[in-house]
Amino acid sequence: MLRMNYDELITLATDVGCLLLANGAEIYRVEESMQRIFRAYGVHTGEIFAIPTCINVTIVTPQGKPVTLIRRIPVRGTNLDRVERGNALCRRICSERPDFKTVRREISMIEHRPVFGLGFQIVMFALVAFFFTLFFGGDFSDAVCSMFCGAVIKIVCHYMNKFNANPFFVNIVASFAAAAMVMCAAQFDMALNIDKVIIGALMNLVPGIAITSFMRDIIAGDLMAGLIRFTESMLVATAIAIGAGIALTLSRMIWGV
Amino acid sequence: MTDFTPCIWAFLACIPFGAVMNLRGKTLLFASLGGGIGWFFYLLCNPLHNDIMQYFIAMIAISVYSEIMARLFKMPVTGFLLAAMLPMVPGGGIYYTMEYCVIGNNQMFIETGLHTLGIAGALAMGTLLVSSLVRLWHIITEEKKI
């Protein structure tokens, strides 16, 4: 067997780990996948430490030389399609041990898989708000009003993210915008169930993802990662409450309702 | 007689949410179905008159469903779980807590806040229980093979 390029191996494994982590996979999945890749290529000394914002890897080559790589993950999102493909790629690497070039091509192919456009996402956010308002017991006119709020949330998030605003602030503004819209609408239509409409629209922002994955991380023994995600979910929840709270207080001051 | 229409709304609400997270095709459909099933179990346990317990049972139902679906489709459990648990997330709790805070009703504020935390805890316990058991089962069956 020809001599292994360990620098290349560690970069590649970290790329796969990064792909999984940045798109919302659990920590244990990331660490296990990377470990398996190392084993597939005959390195049994891989030490991996991953938290949601960073991956640290060290492997020791058979010559006894340690190689380390640290990769920060600045932007995280949820793209389960990519997690799924990354997972499948990892399985393939373990069973077939393709050469590095093929793996690299596969990774970039996964990274370039199409995501839904802004227009489609706005419609989806609107629909989420629409159905959740009905779900929480609002009537049809509430749901229609909520639909517009959902769309506004996505638009606000999109443009604020474009300017790299921090997530805490983005959530405050988005939740404020939605709640303010509802309060204005309520001035014209007194029959509106304000609470149902706002809750429905805000379900788009609620940190359900963070709540589940923090629990799953803690179960798997990644306490550090779990704590980070827990803090994250608390921050998002607080931000949502602050944003909507400001809108409610303002409307009380202006219209006295 | 309990009204089961919210199950349908839960199912329909999960579809666009799953789509935002880039779930596709059959996975999206079955993950959303999990949302409906979860709320069905929640309503089914209405006679308990204890919504934290109801959330707990519904979450167990969702987790079991997600684990089964993940095995069937050979995909990570997370995808199914994330989409299906959305209707369970205490968005209402967060909102009402905030509202009491704004009005200045401190007693209700603390009460609702703690209740919301309780719900989040129940959800977490539900997933914890199921995925720990699944892991245990995995380890035992693999030891048998060796």
Tab-separated table of C-alpha atoms in Angstrom:
chain	number	residue	atom	x	y	z
A	1	MET	CA	0.000	0.000	0.000
A	2	LEU	CA	1.356	3.392	-0.887
A	3	ARG	CA	2.321	5.830	1.812
A	4	MET	CA	-0.581	7.588	3.363
A	5	ASN	CA	-0.721	11.350	3.335
A	6	TYR	CA	-1.812	12.015	6.916
A	7	ASP	CA	-2.186	15.764	6.503
A	8	GLU	CA	-4.608	15.125	3.699
A	9	LEU	CA	-6.476	12.511	5.728
A	10	ILE	CA	-6.995	14.742	8.724
A	11	THR	CA	-8.141	17.671	6.580
A	12	LEU	CA	-10.584	15.466	4.776
A	13	ALA	CA	-12.030	13.905	7.906
A	14	THR	CA	-12.419	17.367	9.424
A	15	ASP	CA	-14.182	18.546	6.280
A	16	VAL	CA	-16.704	15.757	6.675
A	17	GLY	CA	-17.090	16.548	10.381
A	18	CYS	CA	-17.538	20.212	9.603
A	19	LEU	CA	-20.168	19.442	6.999
A	20	LEU	CA	-22.162	17.430	9.519
A	21	LEU	CA	-21.765	19.840	12.414
A	22	ALA	CA	-22.498	23.025	10.485
A	23	ASN	CA	-25.743	21.547	9.227
A	24	GLY	CA	-27.120	20.494	12.584
A	25	ALA	CA	-25.928	16.946	13.322
A	26	GLU	CA	-25.455	15.837	16.923
A	27	ILE	CA	-21.978	15.929	18.426
A	28	TYR	CA	-21.671	12.192	18.941
A	29	ARG	CA	-22.523	11.620	15.298
A	30	VAL	CA	-19.764	13.988	14.218
A	31	GLU	CA	-17.155	12.461	16.519
A	32	GLU	CA	-18.119	8.897	15.665
A	33	SER	CA	-18.105	9.568	11.931
A	34	MET	CA	-14.637	11.081	12.049
A	35	GLN	CA	-13.325	8.259	14.201
A	36	ARG	CA	-14.660	5.742	11.704
A	37	ILE	CA	-13.046	7.525	8.801
A	38	PHE	CA	-9.689	7.417	10.583
A	39	ARG	CA	-10.118	3.725	11.325
A	40	ALA	CA	-11.053	2.991	7.744
A	41	TYR	CA	-7.691	4.405	6.676
A	42	GLY	CA	-5.784	2.537	9.353
A	43	VAL	CA	-5.266	5.269	11.960
A	44	HIS	CA	-6.391	4.040	15.366
A	45	THR	CA	-5.230	6.981	17.441
A	46	GLY	CA	-7.663	9.675	16.400
A	47	GLU	CA	-8.679	11.943	19.265
A	48	ILE	CA	-11.604	14.167	18.421
A	49	PHE	CA	-13.191	16.864	20.516
A	50	ALA	CA	-16.134	18.640	18.996
A	51	ILE	CA	-18.430	21.312	20.382
A	52	PRO	CA	-21.045	23.131	18.302
A	53	THR	CA	-18.639	25.935	17.431
A	54	CYS	CA	-15.350	24.113	16.975
A	55	ILE	CA	-13.706	20.776	16.082
A	56	ASN	CA	-10.294	19.754	17.441
A	57	VAL	CA	-8.608	16.667	16.014
A	58	THR	CA	-5.288	15.022	16.666
A	59	ILE	CA	-4.025	11.839	15.057
A	60	VAL	CA	-0.694	10.123	15.600
A	61	THR	CA	0.929	8.669	12.518
A	62	PRO	CA	2.524	5.202	12.710
A	63	GLN	CA	5.901	7.002	12.738
A	64	GLY	CA	4.848	8.559	16.032
A	65	LYS	CA	4.319	12.062	14.694
A	66	PRO	CA	1.191	13.817	15.980
A	67	VAL	CA	-0.873	15.888	13.554
A	68	THR	CA	-3.429	18.368	14.897
A	69	LEU	CA	-6.125	20.412	13.278
A	70	ILE	CA	-8.550	22.913	14.752
A	71	ARG	CA	-11.500	24.146	12.744
A	72	ARG	CA	-13.897	26.857	13.877
A	73	ILE	CA	-17.474	26.749	12.685
A	74	PRO	CA	-18.711	30.310	12.377
A	75	VAL	CA	-22.120	29.767	10.831
A	76	ARG	CA	-24.468	26.986	11.774
A	77	GLY	CA	-27.807	26.155	10.293
A	78	THR	CA	-30.143	23.263	9.923
A	79	ASN	CA	-30.017	21.457	6.644
A	80	LEU	CA	-31.038	17.894	7.290
A	81	ASP	CA	-30.651	16.956	3.660
A	82	ARG	CA	-26.915	17.613	3.940
A	83	VAL	CA	-26.630	15.772	7.251
A	84	GLU	CA	-28.285	12.803	5.641
A	85	ARG	CA	-25.950	12.866	2.624
A	86	GLY	CA	-22.905	13.446	4.809
A	87	ASN	CA	-23.879	10.434	6.852
A	88	ALA	CA	-24.286	8.318	3.731
A	89	LEU	CA	-20.916	9.529	2.440
A	90	CYS	CA	-19.309	8.538	5.716
A	91	ARG	CA	-20.742	5.033	5.468
A	92	ARG	CA	-19.438	4.776	1.930
A	93	ILE	CA	-15.957	5.902	2.965
A	94	CYS	CA	-15.860	3.250	5.661
A	95	SER	CA	-16.958	0.419	3.413
A	96	GLU	CA	-15.208	1.296	0.135
A	97	ARG	CA	-12.250	3.416	1.245
A	98	PRO	CA	-12.248	5.574	-1.900
A	99	ASP	CA	-9.200	7.735	-2.634
A	100	PHE	CA	-9.064	11.261	-1.265
A	101	LYS	CA	-9.871	12.941	-4.545
A	102	THR	CA	-13.178	11.135	-4.852
A	103	VAL	CA	-14.105	11.992	-1.288
A	104	ARG	CA	-13.270	15.635	-1.834
A	105	ARG	CA	-15.448	15.718	-4.928
A	106	GLU	CA	-18.310	14.109	-3.026
A	107	ILE	CA	-18.032	16.667	-0.217
A	108	SER	CA	-18.160	19.612	-2.558
A	109	MET	CA	-21.089	18.005	-4.351
A	110	ILE	CA	-22.992	17.784	-1.065
A	111	GLU	CA	-22.071	21.360	-0.207
A	112	HIS	CA	-23.434	22.541	-3.515
A	113	ARG	CA	-26.718	20.734	-3.290
A	114	PRO	CA	-29.496	23.204	-3.952
A	115	VAL	CA	-31.308	24.832	-1.052
A	116	PHE	CA	-34.738	26.340	-1.372
A	117	GLY	CA	-34.847	29.938	-2.579
A	118	LEU	CA	-35.888	32.888	-0.461
A	119	GLY	CA	-39.360	33.124	-2.009
A	120	PHE	CA	-40.116	29.495	-1.268
A	121	GLN	CA	-38.882	29.855	2.296
A	122	ILE	CA	-41.034	32.914	2.899
A	123	VAL	CA	-44.064	30.954	1.740
A	124	MET	CA	-43.091	28.067	4.013
A	125	PHE	CA	-42.710	30.355	7.042
A	126	ALA	CA	-46.086	31.863	6.261
A	127	LEU	CA	-47.661	28.415	6.093
A	128	VAL	CA	-46.078	27.365	9.398
A	129	ALA	CA	-47.592	30.445	11.035
A	130	PHE	CA	-50.951	29.821	9.345
A	131	PHE	CA	-51.299	26.227	10.517
A	132	PHE	CA	-49.972	26.845	14.000
A	133	THR	CA	-52.498	29.600	14.611
A	134	LEU	CA	-55.230	27.136	13.726
A	135	PHE	CA	-53.487	24.521	15.844
A	136	PHE	CA	-53.497	26.743	18.916
A	137	GLY	CA	-57.191	27.410	18.497
A	138	GLY	CA	-57.308	30.619	16.477
A	139	ASP	CA	-60.006	30.991	13.836
A	140	PHE	CA	-59.546	31.445	10.116
A	141	SER	CA	-59.099	35.242	10.069
A	142	ASP	CA	-56.456	34.933	12.801
A	143	ALA	CA	-54.602	32.406	10.693
A	144	VAL	CA	-54.597	34.671	7.642
A	145	CYS	CA	-53.231	37.552	9.704
A	146	SER	CA	-50.584	35.278	11.199
A	147	MET	CA	-49.567	34.185	7.724
A	148	PHE	CA	-48.363	37.702	6.918
A	149	CYS	CA	-46.476	37.892	10.204
A	150	GLY	CA	-44.716	34.620	9.410
A	151	ALA	CA	-43.626	35.990	6.052
A	152	VAL	CA	-42.338	39.170	7.709
A	153	ILE	CA	-40.312	37.111	10.193
A	154	LYS	CA	-38.504	35.336	7.398
A	155	ILE	CA	-37.847	38.546	5.487
A	156	VAL	CA	-36.459	40.279	8.592
A	157	CYS	CA	-34.271	37.264	9.467
A	158	HIS	CA	-32.958	37.024	5.935
A	159	TYR	CA	-31.896	40.642	5.656
A	160	MET	CA	-30.443	40.834	9.152
A	161	ASN	CA	-28.442	37.670	8.586
A	162	LYS	CA	-27.132	39.179	5.407
A	163	PHE	CA	-25.510	41.911	7.483
A	164	ASN	CA	-24.099	39.351	9.940
A	165	ALA	CA	-26.149	40.668	12.842
A	166	ASN	CA	-25.866	38.489	15.922
A	167	PRO	CA	-28.619	35.864	16.342
A	168	PHE	CA	-29.861	37.293	19.638
A	169	PHE	CA	-30.572	40.665	18.050
A	170	VAL	CA	-32.066	39.075	14.922
A	171	ASN	CA	-34.567	37.179	17.062
A	172	ILE	CA	-35.517	40.288	19.024
A	173	VAL	CA	-36.151	42.287	15.864
A	174	ALA	CA	-38.020	39.506	14.065
A	175	SER	CA	-40.255	38.826	17.029
A	176	PHE	CA	-40.830	42.551	17.542
A	177	ALA	CA	-41.766	43.030	13.888
A	178	ALA	CA	-44.275	40.180	13.980
A	179	ALA	CA	-45.873	41.272	17.250
A	180	ALA	CA	-45.992	44.929	16.189
A	181	MET	CA	-47.773	43.953	12.984
A	182	VAL	CA	-50.370	42.021	14.926
A	183	MET	CA	-50.928	44.928	17.322
A	184	CYS	CA	-51.463	47.321	14.397
A	185	ALA	CA	-53.832	44.869	12.741
A	186	ALA	CA	-55.712	44.547	16.021
A	187	GLN	CA	-56.514	48.259	15.875
A	188	PHE	CA	-58.579	47.664	12.758
A	189	ASP	CA	-60.137	44.345	13.648
A	190	MET	CA	-61.154	44.058	17.278
A	191	ALA	CA	-62.195	40.418	16.951
A	192	LEU	CA	-58.628	39.253	16.474
A	193	ASN	CA	-57.244	36.780	19.042
A	194	ILE	CA	-53.952	38.594	19.491
A	195	ASP	CA	-52.268	35.896	21.534
A	196	LYS	CA	-53.082	33.072	19.115
A	197	VAL	CA	-51.850	35.051	16.130
A	198	ILE	CA	-48.551	36.013	17.764
A	199	ILE	CA	-47.864	32.519	19.114
A	200	GLY	CA	-48.543	31.001	15.698
A	201	ALA	CA	-46.150	33.387	13.983
A	202	LEU	CA	-43.467	33.008	16.638
A	203	MET	CA	-43.443	29.218	16.369
A	204	ASN	CA	-41.110	29.851	13.429
A	205	LEU	CA	-38.467	31.170	15.802
A	206	VAL	CA	-38.957	28.918	18.813
A	207	PRO	CA	-35.806	26.933	19.572
A	208	GLY	CA	-37.272	23.451	19.306
A	209	ILE	CA	-34.192	22.250	17.510
A	210	ALA	CA	-31.830	23.510	20.176
A	211	ILE	CA	-33.949	22.002	22.948
A	212	THR	CA	-33.937	18.485	21.491
A	213	SER	CA	-30.354	18.444	20.368
A	214	PHE	CA	-29.045	19.740	23.680
A	215	MET	CA	-30.768	16.871	25.442
A	216	ARG	CA	-29.420	14.360	22.950
A	217	ASP	CA	-25.900	15.723	23.360
A	218	ILE	CA	-26.105	15.470	27.128
A	219	ILE	CA	-27.417	11.898	26.967
A	220	ALA	CA	-24.516	10.944	24.750
A	221	GLY	CA	-22.132	12.369	27.349
A	222	ASP	CA	-21.104	15.566	25.550
A	223	LEU	CA	-21.819	17.823	28.475
A	224	MET	CA	-19.920	20.781	27.103
A	225	ALA	CA	-21.798	20.745	23.812
A	226	GLY	CA	-25.057	20.209	25.659
A	227	LEU	CA	-24.473	23.249	27.839
A	228	ILE	CA	-23.654	25.398	24.846
A	229	ARG	CA	-26.869	24.386	23.094
A	230	PHE	CA	-28.864	24.838	26.291
A	231	THR	CA	-27.569	28.377	26.667
A	232	GLU	CA	-28.365	28.969	23.025
A	233	SER	CA	-31.963	27.816	23.386
A	234	MET	CA	-32.461	29.938	26.515
A	235	LEU	CA	-31.072	32.973	24.699
A	236	VAL	CA	-33.380	32.475	21.734
A	237	ALA	CA	-36.403	32.045	24.003
A	238	THR	CA	-35.476	35.197	25.918
A	239	ALA	CA	-34.937	37.132	22.707
A	240	ILE	CA	-38.354	36.128	21.387
A	241	ALA	CA	-39.987	37.148	24.644
A	242	ILE	CA	-38.169	40.492	24.723
A	243	GLY	CA	-39.097	41.329	21.130
A	244	ALA	CA	-42.775	40.529	21.542
A	245	GLY	CA	-42.739	42.174	24.966
A	246	ILE	CA	-41.487	45.471	23.569
A	247	ALA	CA	-44.223	45.461	20.939
A	248	LEU	CA	-46.931	44.749	23.526
A	249	THR	CA	-45.689	47.436	25.890
A	250	LEU	CA	-45.455	50.004	23.102
A	251	SER	CA	-48.972	49.294	21.906
A	252	ARG	CA	-50.223	49.661	25.482
A	253	MET	CA	-48.517	53.017	25.699
A	254	ILE	CA	-49.813	54.243	22.343
A	255	TRP	CA	-53.330	52.847	22.224
A	256	GLY	CA	-53.855	51.966	25.826
A	257	VAL	CA	-55.186	48.459	25.236
B	1	MET	CA	-65.416	13.688	23.418
B	2	THR	CA	-62.085	15.257	22.546
B	3	ASP	CA	-61.788	17.172	19.321
B	4	PHE	CA	-58.983	15.662	17.265
B	5	THR	CA	-58.766	18.262	14.469
B	6	PRO	CA	-55.629	19.883	15.987
B	7	CYS	CA	-53.785	16.690	14.987
B	8	ILE	CA	-54.412	17.554	11.367
B	9	TRP	CA	-53.206	21.126	11.869
B	10	ALA	CA	-50.098	19.795	13.629
B	11	PHE	CA	-49.415	17.489	10.715
B	12	LEU	CA	-49.909	20.263	8.159
B	13	ALA	CA	-47.772	22.724	10.138
B	14	CYS	CA	-44.881	20.280	10.282
B	15	ILE	CA	-44.710	19.966	6.494
B	16	PRO	CA	-43.547	23.527	5.701
B	17	PHE	CA	-41.319	23.530	8.784
B	18	GLY	CA	-39.619	20.339	7.646
B	19	ALA	CA	-39.244	21.826	4.189
B	20	VAL	CA	-37.425	24.842	5.659
B	21	MET	CA	-34.983	22.388	7.226
B	22	ASN	CA	-34.510	20.757	3.819
B	23	LEU	CA	-36.226	17.505	4.532
B	24	ARG	CA	-37.440	16.073	1.256
B	25	GLY	CA	-39.917	13.706	-0.268
B	26	LYS	CA	-41.037	10.710	1.738
B	27	THR	CA	-38.920	11.676	4.750
B	28	LEU	CA	-40.735	15.006	4.993
B	29	LEU	CA	-44.134	13.359	4.803
B	30	PHE	CA	-43.430	10.741	7.446
B	31	ALA	CA	-41.626	13.149	9.764
B	32	SER	CA	-44.651	15.465	9.660
B	33	LEU	CA	-46.937	12.536	10.294
B	34	GLY	CA	-44.982	12.094	13.531
B	35	GLY	CA	-46.092	15.586	14.578
B	36	GLY	CA	-49.730	14.625	14.085
B	37	ILE	CA	-49.251	11.339	15.929
B	38	GLY	CA	-47.592	13.097	18.855
B	39	TRP	CA	-50.487	15.493	19.286
B	40	PHE	CA	-52.939	12.600	18.922
B	41	PHE	CA	-51.295	10.911	21.922
B	42	TYR	CA	-51.347	14.196	23.818
B	43	LEU	CA	-55.115	14.529	23.301
B	44	LEU	CA	-55.649	10.847	23.987
B	45	CYS	CA	-54.177	11.304	27.456
B	46	ASN	CA	-56.506	14.231	28.192
B	47	PRO	CA	-58.289	12.291	30.980
B	48	LEU	CA	-55.044	12.481	32.978
B	49	HIS	CA	-55.652	16.228	33.512
B	50	ASN	CA	-51.931	16.815	33.864
B	51	ASP	CA	-50.444	18.406	30.793
B	52	ILE	CA	-46.819	17.809	31.755
B	53	MET	CA	-47.548	14.084	31.909
B	54	GLN	CA	-49.403	14.383	28.595
B	55	TYR	CA	-46.400	16.054	26.975
B	56	PHE	CA	-44.149	13.343	28.352
B	57	ILE	CA	-46.244	10.525	26.920
B	58	ALA	CA	-46.647	12.274	23.567
B	59	MET	CA	-42.895	12.805	23.380
B	60	ILE	CA	-42.256	9.119	24.058
B	61	ALA	CA	-44.668	8.264	21.241
B	62	ILE	CA	-42.842	10.650	18.894
B	63	SER	CA	-39.407	9.339	19.843
B	64	VAL	CA	-40.402	5.721	19.345
B	65	TYR	CA	-42.000	6.601	16.023
B	66	SER	CA	-38.869	8.499	14.921
B	67	GLU	CA	-36.541	5.662	15.891
B	68	ILE	CA	-38.660	3.190	13.923
B	69	MET	CA	-38.844	5.453	10.882
B	70	ALA	CA	-35.099	6.135	11.012
B	71	ARG	CA	-34.438	2.378	10.899
B	72	LEU	CA	-36.913	1.888	8.059
B	73	PHE	CA	-35.552	4.720	5.915
B	74	LYS	CA	-31.919	4.277	7.029
B	75	MET	CA	-31.553	7.949	7.941
B	76	PRO	CA	-30.466	9.838	11.057
B	77	VAL	CA	-33.148	9.971	13.764
B	78	THR	CA	-32.657	13.704	14.216
B	79	GLY	CA	-34.506	14.622	11.047
B	80	PHE	CA	-37.678	12.855	12.059
B	81	LEU	CA	-37.464	13.978	15.651
B	82	LEU	CA	-36.880	17.656	14.893
B	83	ALA	CA	-39.836	18.009	12.575
B	84	ALA	CA	-42.183	15.842	14.610
B	85	MET	CA	-41.585	17.524	17.944
B	86	LEU	CA	-42.322	21.039	16.733
B	87	PRO	CA	-45.991	21.106	17.834
B	88	MET	CA	-44.843	20.038	21.314
B	89	VAL	CA	-42.515	23.000	21.778
B	90	PRO	CA	-44.010	25.315	24.405
B	91	GLY	CA	-44.275	28.430	22.224
B	92	GLY	CA	-47.519	29.342	23.944
B	93	GLY	CA	-45.886	29.024	27.343
B	94	ILE	CA	-43.085	31.380	26.398
B	95	TYR	CA	-45.569	33.927	25.086
B	96	TYR	CA	-47.880	33.900	28.094
B	97	THR	CA	-44.919	34.087	30.467
B	98	MET	CA	-43.749	37.172	28.640
B	99	GLU	CA	-47.255	38.661	28.639
B	100	TYR	CA	-47.609	38.305	32.417
B	101	CYS	CA	-44.188	39.862	32.808
B	102	VAL	CA	-45.248	42.859	30.694
B	103	ILE	CA	-48.507	43.324	32.575
B	104	GLY	CA	-46.608	43.139	35.847
B	105	ASN	CA	-48.462	40.119	37.248
B	106	ASN	CA	-45.466	38.599	38.982
B	107	GLN	CA	-47.213	35.659	40.569
B	108	MET	CA	-48.605	34.396	37.273
B	109	PHE	CA	-45.308	35.228	35.575
B	110	ILE	CA	-43.350	32.890	37.865
B	111	GLU	CA	-46.054	30.255	37.742
B	112	THR	CA	-46.295	30.181	33.944
B	113	GLY	CA	-42.529	30.374	33.582
B	114	LEU	CA	-41.982	27.367	35.826
B	115	HIS	CA	-44.754	25.486	34.046
B	116	THR	CA	-43.097	26.181	30.683
B	117	LEU	CA	-39.778	24.944	32.031
B	118	GLY	CA	-41.574	21.858	33.285
B	119	ILE	CA	-42.930	21.170	29.807
B	120	ALA	CA	-39.475	21.568	28.264
B	121	GLY	CA	-38.137	19.181	30.899
B	122	ALA	CA	-40.879	16.649	30.147
B	123	LEU	CA	-40.043	16.779	26.438
B	124	ALA	CA	-36.360	16.291	27.179
B	125	MET	CA	-37.072	13.386	29.532
B	126	GLY	CA	-39.229	11.730	26.877
B	127	THR	CA	-36.480	11.739	24.245
B	128	LEU	CA	-33.877	10.864	26.853
B	129	LEU	CA	-35.745	7.771	27.962
B	130	VAL	CA	-36.357	6.409	24.484
B	131	SER	CA	-32.940	7.095	22.986
B	132	SER	CA	-31.146	5.715	26.058
B	133	LEU	CA	-33.195	2.531	25.854
B	134	VAL	CA	-32.509	2.233	22.134
B	135	ARG	CA	-28.777	2.628	22.733
B	136	LEU	CA	-28.888	0.026	25.481
B	137	TRP	CA	-30.749	-2.383	23.250
B	138	HIS	CA	-28.191	-1.805	20.498
B	139	ILE	CA	-25.284	-2.572	22.790
B	140	ILE	CA	-26.934	-5.730	24.131
B	141	THR	CA	-27.796	-7.112	20.702
B	142	GLU	CA	-24.305	-6.381	19.421
B	143	GLU	CA	-22.745	-8.185	22.342
B	144	LYS	CA	-24.875	-11.210	21.591
B	145	LYS	CA	-23.491	-11.355	18.066
B	146	ILE	CA	-19.950	-11.521	19.376
